[in-house]
Coordinates of C-alpha atoms and ligand atoms in Angstrom, one line a residue:
X899 CA 219.7 39.6 48.9
X900 CA 216.1 40.0 47.9
X901 CA 214.9 36.9 46.1
X902 CA 212.4 37.2 43.2
X903 CA 210.1 34.3 42.6
X904 CA 209.1 32.7 39.3
X905 CA 205.5 32.4 38.2
X906 CA 205.6 28.7 39.2
X907 CA 207.0 29.6 42.7
X908 CA 204.3 32.2 43.2
X909 CA 201.6 29.6 42.4
X910 CA 203.1 27.4 45.2
X911 CA 203.2 30.4 47.5
X912 CA 199.5 31.0 46.7
X913 CA 198.8 27.4 47.9
X914 CA 200.5 28.1 51.2
X915 CA 198.8 31.5 51.5
X916 CA 195.4 30.1 50.6
X917 CA 195.8 27.6 53.5
X918 CA 196.8 30.4 55.9
X919 CA 193.7 32.4 54.8
X920 CA 191.4 29.4 55.3
X921 CA 192.8 28.8 58.8
X922 CA 192.2 32.5 59.7
X923 CA 188.7 32.4 58.3
X924 CA 187.9 29.2 60.4
X925 CA 189.3 30.8 63.5
X926 CA 187.4 34.0 62.9
X927 CA 184.2 32.0 63.0
X928 CA 185.1 30.5 66.4
X929 CA 186.0 33.8 68.2
X930 CA 183.4 34.3 71.0
X931 CA 183.3 35.0 74.7
X932 CA 184.4 31.9 76.7
X933 CA 186.7 30.5 74.0
X934 CA 190.3 30.1 75.1
X935 CA 193.3 31.1 72.9
X936 CA 194.5 27.4 73.3
X937 CA 191.2 26.3 71.7
X938 CA 192.0 28.4 68.7
X939 CA 195.6 27.2 68.5
X940 CA 194.5 23.5 68.6
X941 CA 192.1 24.1 65.7
X942 CA 194.8 25.9 63.6
X943 CA 197.4 23.1 64.3
X944 CA 195.0 20.4 63.2
X945 CA 193.9 22.2 60.1
X946 CA 197.5 22.9 59.0
X947 CA 198.5 19.2 59.7
X948 CA 195.5 17.9 57.8
X949 CA 196.6 20.0 54.7
X950 CA 200.0 18.3 54.8
X951 CA 201.6 21.6 55.9
X952 CA 203.8 22.7 58.9
X953 CA 203.1 25.5 61.3
X954 CA 205.7 28.2 60.7
X955 CA 205.9 29.7 64.2
X956 CA 206.1 26.5 66.3
X957 CA 209.7 25.9 67.3
X958 CA 210.8 29.2 65.6
X959 CA 213.4 30.5 68.1
X960 CA 211.6 28.3 70.6
X961 CA 208.1 29.8 70.1
X962 CA 205.8 27.2 71.6
X963 CA 202.6 27.4 69.6
X964 CA 201.0 27.4 66.1
X965 CA 199.3 30.8 66.3
X966 CA 200.0 34.0 68.0
X967 CA 196.9 35.3 69.9
X968 CA 197.3 38.8 71.2
X969 CA 194.5 40.4 73.2
X970 CA 193.7 44.1 73.8
X971 CA 197.1 45.8 74.8
X972 CA 199.1 42.9 73.5
X973 CA 200.6 43.9 70.2
X974 CA 201.9 40.7 68.8
X975 CA 203.4 37.3 69.8
X976 CA 200.8 36.5 72.5
X977 CA 201.2 32.8 73.5
X978 CA 198.0 30.8 73.4
X979 CA 196.9 29.5 76.8
X980 CA 194.0 27.4 78.1
X981 CA 193.7 29.9 81.0
X982 CA 193.2 32.8 78.7
X983 CA 189.4 33.2 78.0
X984 CA 188.1 35.7 75.5
X985 CA 185.7 38.2 77.1
X986 CA 182.9 40.3 75.5
X987 CA 184.5 43.6 74.5
X988 CA 188.0 42.3 73.9
X989 CA 189.9 42.6 70.6
X990 CA 192.1 39.6 69.6
X991 CA 194.8 39.6 67.0
X992 CA 195.4 36.1 65.4
X993 CA 198.6 35.6 63.5
X994 CA 199.0 32.4 61.4
X995 CA 202.0 31.1 59.4
X996 CA 202.5 27.8 57.6
X997 CA 204.8 26.2 55.1
X998 CA 203.5 24.0 52.3
X999 CA 205.7 22.3 49.8
X1000 CA 208.7 24.4 50.9
X1001 CA 207.0 27.8 50.7
X1002 CA 205.6 30.0 53.5
X1003 CA 202.5 32.1 54.0
X1004 CA 202.0 34.5 56.9
X1005 CA 198.9 36.5 57.7
X1006 CA 197.1 38.2 60.6
X1007 CA 193.7 39.7 61.5
X1008 CA 192.3 41.5 64.5
X1009 CA 188.7 40.7 65.5
X1010 CA 186.2 42.1 67.9
X1011 CA 184.9 39.7 70.6
X1012 CA 181.2 40.5 70.9
X1013 CA 180.4 44.2 71.3
X1014 CA 183.5 46.4 71.5
X1015 CA 184.0 50.1 72.2
X1016 CA 183.8 52.6 69.4
X1017 CA 187.5 53.3 69.8
X1018 CA 188.3 49.6 69.4
X1019 CA 186.1 49.3 66.3
X1020 CA 187.8 52.4 64.8
X1021 CA 191.3 51.0 65.6
X1022 CA 190.5 47.7 63.8
X1023 CA 189.0 49.5 60.8
X1024 CA 191.9 52.0 60.4
X1025 CA 194.6 49.3 60.9
X1026 CA 193.1 47.1 58.2
X1027 CA 192.7 50.1 55.9
X1028 CA 196.3 51.0 56.5
X1029 CA 197.4 47.5 55.3
X1030 CA 195.4 48.0 52.1
X1031 CA 196.9 51.5 51.6
X1032 CA 200.4 49.8 51.7
X1033 CA 199.2 47.0 49.4
X1034 CA 198.0 49.7 46.9
X1035 CA 201.6 50.8 46.6
X1036 CA 202.8 47.3 45.7
X1037 CA 204.0 47.4 42.0
X1038 CA 207.3 47.3 40.1
X1039 CA 209.1 50.6 40.6
X1040 CA 207.7 51.5 44.0
X1041 CA 210.2 51.8 46.9
X1042 CA 209.9 49.8 50.1
X1043 CA 209.4 53.0 52.3
X1044 CA 206.4 54.0 50.1
X1045 CA 204.5 51.2 51.8
X1046 CA 205.3 52.3 55.4
X1047 CA 204.7 55.9 54.5
X1048 CA 201.2 55.1 53.3
X1049 CA 200.5 53.1 56.6
X1050 CA 201.9 55.9 58.8
X1051 CA 200.0 58.7 57.1
X1052 CA 196.7 56.9 57.4
X1053 CA 197.1 55.8 61.0
X1054 CA 198.3 59.1 62.3
X1055 CA 195.4 61.0 60.7
X1056 CA 193.2 59.2 63.2
X1057 CA 195.5 60.0 66.2
X1058 CA 196.7 56.4 66.4
X1059 CA 200.4 55.4 66.3
X1060 CA 202.6 52.9 64.4
X1061 CA 204.8 50.4 66.2
X1062 CA 208.5 50.9 65.3
X1063 CA 210.2 47.9 67.0
X1064 CA 208.6 45.3 64.7
X1065 CA 208.4 45.3 60.9
X1066 CA 207.2 43.3 58.0
X1067 CA 209.5 41.2 55.9
X1068 CA 210.3 39.4 52.7
X1069 CA 209.0 35.8 52.7
X1070 CA 209.5 32.7 50.5
X1071 CA 211.3 29.5 51.3
X1072 CA 212.0 31.0 54.8
X1073 CA 209.5 32.9 56.9
X1074 CA 211.7 35.9 57.3
X1075 CA 213.7 37.1 54.3
X1076 CA 215.1 40.4 53.1
X1077 CA 214.0 43.1 52.9
X1078 CA 212.6 44.6 56.2
X1079 CA 209.3 46.3 55.6
X1080 CA 208.8 49.1 58.2
X1081 CA 205.3 50.6 58.8
X1082 CA 206.6 54.2 59.0
X1083 CA 209.0 56.6 57.2
X1084 CA 209.4 59.0 54.4
X1085 CA 208.6 57.8 50.9
X1086 CA 211.2 57.1 48.2
X1087 CA 213.7 55.2 50.3
X1088 CA 214.9 51.6 50.4
X1089 CA 215.0 48.9 47.7
X1090 CA 212.9 49.2 44.6
X1091 CA 210.1 46.6 44.2
X1092 CA 210.5 44.3 41.2
X1093 CA 208.3 41.6 39.8
X1094 CA 208.4 38.4 41.8
X1095 CA 209.3 39.9 45.1
X1096 CA 207.1 38.7 48.0
X1097 CA 206.5 40.7 51.1
X1098 CA 204.7 40.1 54.4
X1099 CA 203.2 43.5 55.1
X1100 CA 202.0 43.8 58.7
X1101 CA 201.1 47.1 60.3
X1102 CA 200.9 47.1 64.1
X1103 CA 198.9 50.1 65.3
X1104 CA 198.4 51.4 68.9
X1105 CA 195.5 53.5 70.0
X1106 CA 197.9 55.4 72.3
X1107 CA 201.6 56.0 72.1
X1108 CA 203.9 53.8 69.8
X1109 CA 206.2 52.4 72.5
X1110 CA 206.0 48.6 73.3
X1111 CA 207.8 46.3 75.7
X1112 CA 208.2 42.5 75.8
X1113 CA 206.8 40.6 78.8
X1114 CA 208.8 38.2 81.0
X1115 CA 207.6 35.2 78.9
X1116 CA 210.1 36.5 76.3
X1117 CA 207.5 36.8 73.6
X1118 CA 204.4 38.8 74.3
X1119 CA 204.8 42.4 73.2
X1120 CA 202.4 44.9 74.9
X1121 CA 201.9 48.6 74.6
X1122 CA 203.8 50.5 77.3
X1123 CA 200.8 52.8 78.0
X1124 CA 198.4 49.8 78.1
X1125 CA 196.4 51.2 75.1
X1126 CA 194.7 48.8 72.7
X1127 CA 196.7 47.5 69.7
X1128 CA 195.7 45.9 66.4
X1129 CA 197.6 43.9 63.7
X1130 CA 196.7 43.0 60.2
X1131 CA 199.1 41.1 57.8
X1132 CA 199.0 39.8 54.3
X1133 CA 201.6 38.0 52.2
X1134 CA 201.7 39.9 48.9
X1135 CA 203.6 39.3 45.6
X1136 CA 204.7 42.1 43.3
X1137 CA 203.5 41.4 39.8
X1138 CA 203.3 43.4 36.5
X1139 CA 199.6 43.6 37.0
X1140 CA 199.9 45.0 40.6
X1141 CA 199.7 43.4 44.0
X1142 CA 198.7 39.7 44.3
X1143 CA 197.5 39.0 47.9
X1144 CA 198.6 35.4 48.3
X1145 CA 196.9 35.0 51.7
X1146 CA 193.5 36.5 50.5
X1147 CA 190.5 34.7 52.0
X1148 CA 187.9 33.3 49.5
X1149 CA 185.2 34.2 52.0
X1150 CA 186.0 37.6 53.5
X1151 CA 186.1 37.4 57.3
X1152 CA 183.7 40.3 57.7
X1153 CA 181.0 38.4 55.6
X1154 CA 181.2 35.4 57.9
X1155 CA 180.4 37.3 61.1
Ligands
MF3_152 N1 203.9 37.1 61.7 C1 204.9 37.1 62.6 C2 206.2 37.5 62.0 O1 206.2 37.7 60.8 C3 204.9 35.9 63.4 C4 206.2 35.4 64.0 S1 205.8 34.6 65.5 C5 207.2 33.7 65.8 O2 207.2 37.7 62.5 F1 206.9 33.1 66.9 F2 207.4 32.8 64.9 F3 208.2 34.4 65.9
CO153 CO1 205.0 38.2 59.5

């Protein structure tokens, strides 16, 4: 069952989403060579606690941390570690989820560390653009697969590929609700979007081939061909006026860097 949220519930989801956006903006300002992914995790955990909220990922199926920090060929679900230092030229995906007053927000960004290759910079740009292509389709009457189709078309035009094994999701009083939101496929399929639906849209894009595998830690997903991978995610509500990006950041990350 796909749950539709009242205007009042959407306001509460915006509060959760706003916090997630603020955490990401703060972490984006800290990303630099020599910083560890555990440093970033500690900042996120403190900020979420200070807001009276709860990290959404910690304890979820045993996941051990507040954020996911996935570097270079890591696609998603990288576990923060004090031994993992950011290096100049890396790209890092940071995924943050939190619940506040019973509602969840979920968002991710991928950032360059120092100076990155032209390929990496293009991958980041195209993946974020693909997210916004999907968000552009969020309106009553669209079909779920219209979103993934928009992502796939944009990504493949650059010779990049869309990850198939992980998908976006409905979100609300649980982090993962129906429906699934794939980042690929033909348009015009799947449930119709209606007012009050809330979706976590999260394209994962590889510079090389689409295949991924999960490492022995049981979490970290990496590209099979070791190519770079990027991930951008927003929690977005369907409204009569169009998409409402609940995790939008007051200060755009790009402007802070
Ligand atoms: N944004 C991811 C998702 O929607 C993060 C989940 S990490 C986990 O699935 F550890 F909580 F699984
Ligand atoms: Co998500």
